[in-house]
Amino acid sequence: MQDNSLFTLLFWQLYHEGAVISLLELLLYHSAACEALGDSIVDLIDYCHRTLLRSAASPSSSSRHHPSLADSPVLKHLDVSHLEANIAIRCIAILRFLAGHADNLSEIVTSRMLTTTDVPLLAVQLLTDQRPWIRREKRRRMGSDDSGSRDDGDDEIVEIYDNGQWRPCTDDEASGSNGGQLHPVAAHLWLLLLSLLMNPVAPRKYELNDFRCQQLLKLRSNLNDYVIDQIPPLAQFEQWLVQLSVVGAHQVWRHSGPTQKPFILELVAEMRQLLLKQLAVKWTAILDGQRQFLSDESPETVQRLAAIYDPEHLETTFNHCTANATVPTTSSAAQINRQTCTATSSCTLCDKQAQHRCSRCRCQHYCSKECQVADWPNHKSDCKPALKPLTRRDGNHLLLLQQ
């Protein structure tokens, strides 16, 4: 029973971690979202790097089912490896987006990905050896042969990650030898390598020693005509790999300008370390509280779990956290607006029951999008952002995370 509760807690944590990382993936597709991260982008890069290292170091199916769940009719269907693979794949996409928007970000970000975490080598390992979008599992076969004797054994099932789900596939589809469509995760890795190594500042930040050259040249066997046809910019990257194999690391970047490394002040990823330090004595209490909460099967607890991602519930939680963090507002007008907001839920325009609220000031209620659009000319002058963005410099992001 204790193992089941711990496994349920693990599944619960991974589920919410996957939800947050999926939201980040959607947002960071846009350059403005990457710029809005500010200094916290260093913490995000380190998180993605740790997650991918953990994924590359563990077999794809080692944690699919816990042995103690065989007798549980509910928990035995929980697939932890699906959640772990989903998080790792979305971390790949996030790193690819950050590298693609590197021109609009600080040089410290590119230096972090090239020097501190060595993302290119990690991408090579994932692309050539690990391939996190493929998993092989042995499943028990039970049946009888033609003579009527029982034939029990293990069948190896090959599955591919497709649109958030695992589906069976053939060996040719898994290996990509049939010249089919390039898997989206593989495309993200190729574009990540292209964005980092073909960046004009890469010669100044990424030292091509013998080991790195040896690992990068493994890509030549995977960079075939089918891949280049689907991602044409990789033709330039293929030529760069050919030059690397012929003239060596010391000559491949000699026409790219001076290779002297600039003096760069490196940001420290302090968010995780500060949280671990401040919550070091509370982990046992947090674990016991969550285990007790998840073991409660009352209707009230089920309703609370179902309402976690309800927009009104999220807004209430965010307001509570930011109120405790004492985050300053952008203007006195925004403070006045929040003070005059009432708990009524009637539409501002037609007085019908309102189900929505202005996402910017979070004060005006509306029953539909049509009413909100119609009222915008009157509301535009009074609509002020309720909160200013959190930064690492004011320290309020740590208070918000603790809440």
Coordinates of C-alpha atoms in Angstrom, one line a residue:
M1 CA 0.0 0.0 0.0
Q2 CA 2.8 2.4 0.8
D3 CA 4.5 1.6 -2.6
N4 CA 1.2 2.3 -4.3
S5 CA 0.8 5.7 -2.6
L6 CA 4.3 6.7 -3.5
F7 CA 3.8 5.7 -7.1
T8 CA 0.5 7.6 -7.3
L9 CA 2.3 10.6 -5.9
L10 CA 5.0 10.3 -8.5
F11 CA 2.4 10.0 -11.2
W12 CA 0.6 13.0 -9.8
Q13 CA 3.8 15.2 -9.8
L14 CA 4.8 14.1 -13.3
Y15 CA 1.3 14.8 -14.6
H16 CA 1.4 18.4 -13.4
E17 CA 5.0 18.9 -14.5
G18 CA 4.0 17.8 -17.9
A19 CA 1.1 20.2 -18.0
V20 CA 3.3 23.2 -17.1
I21 CA 6.1 22.2 -19.6
S22 CA 3.4 21.8 -22.3
L23 CA 2.2 25.4 -21.6
L24 CA 5.8 26.7 -21.8
E25 CA 6.3 24.9 -25.1
L26 CA 3.3 26.7 -26.6
L27 CA 4.3 30.1 -25.3
L28 CA 8.0 29.9 -26.1
Y29 CA 7.3 29.3 -29.8
H30 CA 7.0 33.1 -29.9
S31 CA 10.0 35.3 -29.5
A32 CA 8.2 37.8 -27.3
A33 CA 7.6 35.0 -24.7
C34 CA 11.3 34.1 -24.7
E35 CA 12.3 37.7 -24.1
A36 CA 9.7 38.0 -21.3
L37 CA 11.5 35.2 -19.4
G38 CA 14.3 37.6 -18.6
D39 CA 17.1 36.2 -16.4
S40 CA 14.9 33.2 -15.5
I41 CA 15.7 31.7 -18.9
V42 CA 18.9 30.4 -17.4
D43 CA 17.0 28.3 -14.9
L44 CA 14.8 27.0 -17.7
I45 CA 17.8 25.9 -19.8
D46 CA 19.3 24.1 -16.8
Y47 CA 16.0 22.4 -16.1
C48 CA 15.7 21.1 -19.7
H49 CA 19.3 20.0 -19.7
R50 CA 18.8 18.0 -16.4
T51 CA 15.6 16.4 -17.7
L52 CA 17.2 15.3 -21.0
L53 CA 20.3 13.9 -19.2
R54 CA 18.0 11.9 -17.0
S55 CA 16.1 10.7 -20.0
A56 CA 19.2 9.7 -21.9
A57 CA 20.6 7.8 -18.9
S58 CA 17.6 5.6 -18.3
P59 CA 16.1 3.0 -20.5
S60 CA 12.9 3.9 -22.2
S61 CA 10.7 1.3 -20.6
S62 CA 12.4 0.7 -17.3
S63 CA 9.8 2.7 -15.3
R64 CA 6.6 1.9 -17.2
H65 CA 5.0 -0.1 -14.4
H66 CA 5.9 -0.5 -10.7
P67 CA 6.1 -4.2 -9.7
S68 CA 3.8 -3.6 -6.7
L69 CA 1.0 -2.5 -8.9
A70 CA 0.1 -5.9 -10.4
D71 CA -2.8 -6.4 -8.1
S72 CA -4.2 -2.8 -8.3
P73 CA -7.0 -2.6 -10.9
V74 CA -6.5 1.1 -11.3
L75 CA -2.9 1.9 -10.7
K76 CA -1.6 -0.8 -13.0
H77 CA -2.7 1.2 -16.0
L78 CA -0.6 4.3 -15.0
D79 CA 2.2 4.7 -17.5
V80 CA 5.0 6.7 -15.9
S81 CA 7.3 6.4 -18.9
H82 CA 4.7 8.1 -21.1
L83 CA 4.7 11.1 -18.9
E84 CA 8.6 11.1 -18.6
A85 CA 8.9 10.9 -22.4
N86 CA 6.3 13.6 -22.9
I87 CA 8.3 16.0 -20.6
A88 CA 11.6 15.1 -22.3
I89 CA 10.3 15.6 -25.8
R90 CA 8.8 19.0 -24.9
C91 CA 12.1 20.0 -23.3
I92 CA 13.7 19.4 -26.7
A93 CA 11.2 21.6 -28.4
I94 CA 11.8 24.4 -25.8
L95 CA 15.6 24.3 -26.3
R96 CA 15.0 24.4 -30.0
F97 CA 12.8 27.5 -29.7
L98 CA 15.3 29.3 -27.4
A99 CA 18.1 28.5 -29.9
G100 CA 16.0 29.7 -32.8
H101 CA 15.3 33.0 -31.0
A102 CA 18.9 33.4 -29.9
D103 CA 19.4 36.6 -32.0
N104 CA 16.8 38.4 -29.9
L105 CA 18.1 37.1 -26.5
S106 CA 21.1 37.9 -24.5
E107 CA 24.5 36.4 -25.5
I108 CA 24.6 34.8 -22.1
V109 CA 21.8 32.4 -23.2
T110 CA 23.8 31.1 -26.2
S111 CA 26.9 30.8 -24.1
R112 CA 24.9 28.8 -21.5
M113 CA 23.7 26.3 -24.2
L114 CA 27.1 26.0 -25.9
T115 CA 29.6 26.1 -23.1
T116 CA 28.0 25.4 -19.7
T117 CA 25.5 22.7 -20.6
D118 CA 27.0 21.6 -24.0
V119 CA 23.6 21.2 -25.6
P120 CA 25.1 20.2 -29.0
L121 CA 26.7 17.0 -27.6
L122 CA 23.4 16.1 -25.8
A123 CA 21.5 16.6 -29.0
V124 CA 23.9 14.3 -30.9
Q125 CA 23.4 11.6 -28.3
L126 CA 19.6 11.9 -28.4
L127 CA 19.6 11.9 -32.2
T128 CA 22.0 9.0 -32.9
D129 CA 21.8 6.7 -29.8
Q130 CA 18.8 7.4 -27.6
R131 CA 16.0 8.5 -29.9
P132 CA 13.4 9.3 -27.2
W133 CA 10.5 9.1 -29.6
I134 CA 11.1 5.3 -30.0
R135 CA 10.7 2.7 -27.3
R136 CA 11.0 -1.1 -27.3
E137 CA 9.2 -3.2 -24.8
K138 CA 8.9 -6.9 -24.1
R139 CA 5.3 -8.1 -23.5
R140 CA 4.3 -11.5 -22.3
R141 CA 2.9 -13.8 -25.0
M142 CA 0.4 -16.4 -24.0
G143 CA -1.1 -19.0 -26.4
S144 CA -0.7 -22.4 -28.0
D145 CA 1.1 -23.5 -31.1
D146 CA -0.2 -25.8 -33.8
S147 CA 0.4 -29.0 -31.8
G148 CA -1.7 -27.7 -28.9
S149 CA 1.1 -27.2 -26.5
R150 CA 1.3 -24.0 -24.6
D151 CA 3.7 -21.4 -26.0
D152 CA 4.5 -18.7 -23.5
G153 CA 7.2 -16.1 -24.3
D154 CA 8.1 -12.5 -24.7
D155 CA 7.4 -10.4 -27.8
E156 CA 9.3 -7.2 -28.5
I157 CA 6.9 -4.4 -29.3
V158 CA 8.3 -1.3 -31.1
E159 CA 6.3 1.9 -30.4
I160 CA 6.7 5.4 -31.7
Y161 CA 5.6 8.7 -30.1
D162 CA 2.9 10.2 -32.3
N163 CA 0.9 13.2 -31.4
G164 CA 1.2 12.7 -27.6
Q165 CA 0.5 8.9 -27.7
W166 CA 2.5 5.8 -28.2
R167 CA 1.5 3.6 -31.1
P168 CA 3.0 0.4 -32.6
C169 CA 5.2 0.8 -35.6
T170 CA 7.4 -1.3 -37.8
D171 CA 11.2 -1.5 -37.6
D172 CA 11.6 0.4 -40.9
E173 CA 9.4 3.2 -39.6
A174 CA 11.3 3.3 -36.3
S175 CA 14.7 3.4 -38.0
G176 CA 13.6 5.9 -40.7
S177 CA 15.2 3.7 -43.4
N178 CA 12.0 3.8 -45.6
G179 CA 12.5 7.4 -46.5
G180 CA 9.3 8.5 -44.9
Q181 CA 8.4 11.7 -43.1
L182 CA 11.0 12.9 -40.5
H183 CA 9.7 12.5 -37.0
P184 CA 9.0 16.0 -35.4
V185 CA 11.3 15.3 -32.4
A186 CA 14.1 14.4 -34.8
A187 CA 13.4 17.6 -36.7
H188 CA 13.6 19.7 -33.5
L189 CA 17.0 18.2 -32.7
W190 CA 18.3 18.8 -36.2
L191 CA 17.1 22.4 -36.1
L192 CA 18.6 22.8 -32.6
L193 CA 22.0 21.7 -33.9
L194 CA 21.7 24.0 -36.9
S195 CA 20.7 27.0 -34.8
L196 CA 23.6 26.6 -32.3
L197 CA 26.5 25.5 -34.5
M198 CA 25.7 27.7 -37.5
N199 CA 25.3 30.7 -35.3
P200 CA 27.9 33.4 -36.2
V201 CA 29.0 33.6 -32.6
A202 CA 29.6 29.8 -32.2
P203 CA 33.3 29.9 -33.2
R204 CA 34.0 32.3 -30.3
K205 CA 32.0 30.2 -27.7
Y206 CA 32.2 26.5 -28.7
E207 CA 35.7 24.9 -28.7
L208 CA 35.9 22.0 -31.1
N209 CA 38.2 19.6 -29.3
D210 CA 38.9 16.0 -30.6
F211 CA 36.1 14.5 -28.5
R212 CA 33.4 16.9 -29.7
C213 CA 34.5 16.5 -33.3
Q214 CA 34.3 12.7 -33.0
Q215 CA 30.8 12.9 -31.6
L216 CA 29.6 15.5 -34.1
L217 CA 30.8 13.4 -37.1
K218 CA 28.4 10.6 -36.0
L219 CA 25.7 12.8 -37.5
R220 CA 26.9 12.1 -41.1
S221 CA 25.4 8.7 -41.1
N222 CA 22.0 10.1 -40.2
L223 CA 22.1 13.1 -42.4
N224 CA 20.8 11.5 -45.6
D225 CA 19.0 12.9 -48.7
Y226 CA 15.6 12.2 -47.2
V227 CA 16.4 14.4 -44.2
I228 CA 17.9 17.3 -46.3
D229 CA 14.9 17.2 -48.6
Q230 CA 12.6 17.9 -45.6
I231 CA 14.9 20.4 -43.9
P232 CA 16.8 22.1 -46.8
P233 CA 18.9 24.4 -44.5
L234 CA 20.7 21.2 -43.3
A235 CA 22.6 21.1 -46.6
Q236 CA 24.8 23.9 -45.2
F237 CA 25.3 21.9 -42.0
E238 CA 26.2 18.8 -44.1
Q239 CA 28.9 20.8 -45.9
W240 CA 30.2 22.0 -42.5
L241 CA 30.4 18.4 -41.3
V242 CA 32.3 17.4 -44.4
Q243 CA 34.8 20.2 -43.9
L244 CA 35.2 19.2 -40.3
S245 CA 36.1 15.6 -41.3
V246 CA 38.5 16.8 -43.9
V247 CA 40.4 19.8 -42.6
G248 CA 39.8 19.2 -38.8
A249 CA 38.6 21.4 -36.0
H250 CA 41.4 24.0 -36.2
Q251 CA 40.6 25.0 -39.8
V252 CA 36.8 24.6 -40.1
W253 CA 36.1 27.9 -38.4
R254 CA 39.3 29.8 -39.3
H255 CA 37.3 32.0 -41.8
S256 CA 34.6 32.9 -39.3
G257 CA 36.5 35.8 -37.7
P258 CA 38.5 36.0 -34.5
T259 CA 38.0 33.0 -32.2
Q260 CA 39.1 34.8 -29.0
K261 CA 36.5 34.2 -26.4
P262 CA 34.8 37.4 -25.1
F263 CA 34.5 38.3 -21.4
I264 CA 31.0 37.4 -20.4
L265 CA 29.5 37.6 -17.0
E266 CA 27.6 34.3 -16.4
L267 CA 24.3 34.3 -14.6
V268 CA 23.8 31.7 -11.8
A269 CA 20.7 29.5 -11.9
E270 CA 19.7 30.4 -8.4
M271 CA 16.0 29.6 -8.4
R272 CA 16.3 25.9 -7.9
Q273 CA 19.1 26.2 -5.3
L274 CA 17.2 28.8 -3.2
L275 CA 14.1 26.7 -3.2
L276 CA 16.0 23.6 -2.2
K277 CA 17.7 25.5 0.6
Q278 CA 14.6 27.2 1.9
L279 CA 12.4 24.1 1.8
A280 CA 15.1 21.6 3.0
V281 CA 13.4 21.0 6.3
K282 CA 9.9 20.8 4.9
W283 CA 10.1 18.0 2.3
T284 CA 8.9 15.3 4.7
A285 CA 5.9 17.4 5.7
I286 CA 5.1 18.3 2.1
L287 CA 5.3 14.6 1.1
D288 CA 3.1 13.5 4.0
G289 CA 0.5 16.2 3.2
Q290 CA 0.3 15.3 -0.5
R291 CA 0.2 11.6 0.2
Q292 CA -2.7 12.1 2.7
F293 CA -4.5 14.3 0.2
L294 CA -4.2 11.9 -2.7
S295 CA -5.3 8.9 -0.5
D296 CA -8.6 10.7 0.3
E297 CA -11.4 9.4 -2.0
S298 CA -14.1 11.6 -0.7
P299 CA -16.3 13.5 -3.3
E300 CA -15.0 16.9 -2.0
T301 CA -11.4 15.8 -2.8
V302 CA -12.4 14.5 -6.2
Q303 CA -14.1 17.8 -7.0
R304 CA -11.0 19.7 -5.9
L305 CA -8.8 17.6 -8.2
A306 CA -11.1 18.0 -11.1
A307 CA -11.1 21.8 -10.7
I308 CA -7.4 22.3 -10.5
Y309 CA -7.1 23.6 -14.1
D310 CA -10.4 25.5 -14.0
P311 CA -9.7 29.1 -15.1
E312 CA -11.5 30.6 -12.1
H313 CA -9.6 28.3 -9.7
L314 CA -6.2 29.2 -11.3
E315 CA -7.0 32.9 -11.1
T316 CA -7.9 32.6 -7.4
T317 CA -4.7 30.7 -6.7
F318 CA -2.6 33.2 -8.6
N319 CA -4.2 36.2 -6.9
H320 CA -3.6 34.5 -3.5
C321 CA 0.1 33.8 -4.3
T322 CA 0.8 37.3 -5.7
A323 CA -1.0 38.9 -2.7
N324 CA 1.3 37.1 -0.3
A325 CA 4.3 38.0 -2.5
T326 CA 3.4 41.7 -2.3
V327 CA 3.9 42.2 -6.0
P328 CA 3.6 45.9 -6.8
T329 CA 1.2 47.0 -9.5
T330 CA 2.0 48.8 -12.6
S331 CA 0.0 51.9 -11.7
S332 CA -2.3 53.4 -9.1
A333 CA -5.2 53.1 -11.6
A334 CA -4.7 49.3 -11.6
Q335 CA -4.8 49.2 -7.8
I336 CA -8.1 51.2 -7.8
N337 CA -9.6 48.9 -10.4
R338 CA -8.8 45.8 -8.3
Q339 CA -10.3 47.5 -5.2
T340 CA -13.5 48.3 -6.9
C341 CA -13.9 44.8 -8.4
T342 CA -16.8 43.0 -6.8
A343 CA -17.7 39.4 -6.5
T344 CA -20.7 39.9 -8.8
S345 CA -20.8 37.7 -11.9
S346 CA -23.1 39.8 -14.1
C347 CA -22.1 40.9 -17.6
T348 CA -21.0 44.5 -17.8
L349 CA -22.8 45.1 -21.0
C350 CA -26.1 43.1 -20.8
D351 CA -26.4 42.2 -17.1
K352 CA -26.7 38.5 -17.9
Q353 CA -24.8 35.9 -15.9
A354 CA -21.1 36.2 -16.7
Q355 CA -18.8 33.2 -17.3
H356 CA -15.7 35.2 -18.4
R357 CA -13.5 38.0 -17.3
C358 CA -11.1 40.4 -18.9
S359 CA -7.8 38.7 -18.9
R360 CA -5.8 41.9 -18.7
C361 CA -7.3 43.7 -15.7
R362 CA -9.4 40.8 -14.4
C363 CA -12.1 43.2 -13.3
Q364 CA -14.8 43.4 -16.0
H365 CA -17.1 40.4 -16.4
Y366 CA -18.8 39.3 -19.6
C367 CA -21.2 36.6 -20.6
S368 CA -19.6 36.1 -24.1
K369 CA -16.9 37.2 -26.4
E370 CA -19.3 39.3 -28.4
C371 CA -20.2 41.4 -25.3
Q372 CA -16.5 41.9 -24.5
V373 CA -15.7 43.1 -28.0
A374 CA -18.7 45.4 -28.0
D375 CA -17.7 46.9 -24.7
W376 CA -14.0 47.3 -25.6
P377 CA -14.3 51.0 -26.8
N378 CA -15.6 52.0 -23.4
H379 CA -13.4 49.7 -21.3
K380 CA -10.2 50.3 -23.2
S381 CA -9.2 53.5 -21.3
D382 CA -9.7 51.9 -17.9
C383 CA -8.1 48.5 -18.7
K384 CA -4.7 48.4 -17.0
P385 CA -2.5 45.3 -16.4
A386 CA -3.2 44.0 -12.9
L387 CA 0.4 42.9 -12.3
K388 CA 3.8 43.7 -13.5
P389 CA 6.1 40.8 -14.7
L390 CA 8.2 39.2 -12.0
T391 CA 11.9 39.4 -12.3
R392 CA 14.8 37.7 -10.5
R393 CA 16.0 41.1 -9.2
D394 CA 13.1 41.8 -7.0
G395 CA 13.1 38.3 -5.5
N396 CA 9.3 38.0 -5.7
H397 CA 9.4 35.0 -8.1
L398 CA 10.8 32.9 -5.2
L399 CA 7.9 33.9 -3.0
L400 CA 5.4 33.1 -5.7
L401 CA 7.0 29.7 -6.4
Q402 CA 6.9 28.8 -2.7
Q403 CA 3.2 29.6 -2.5

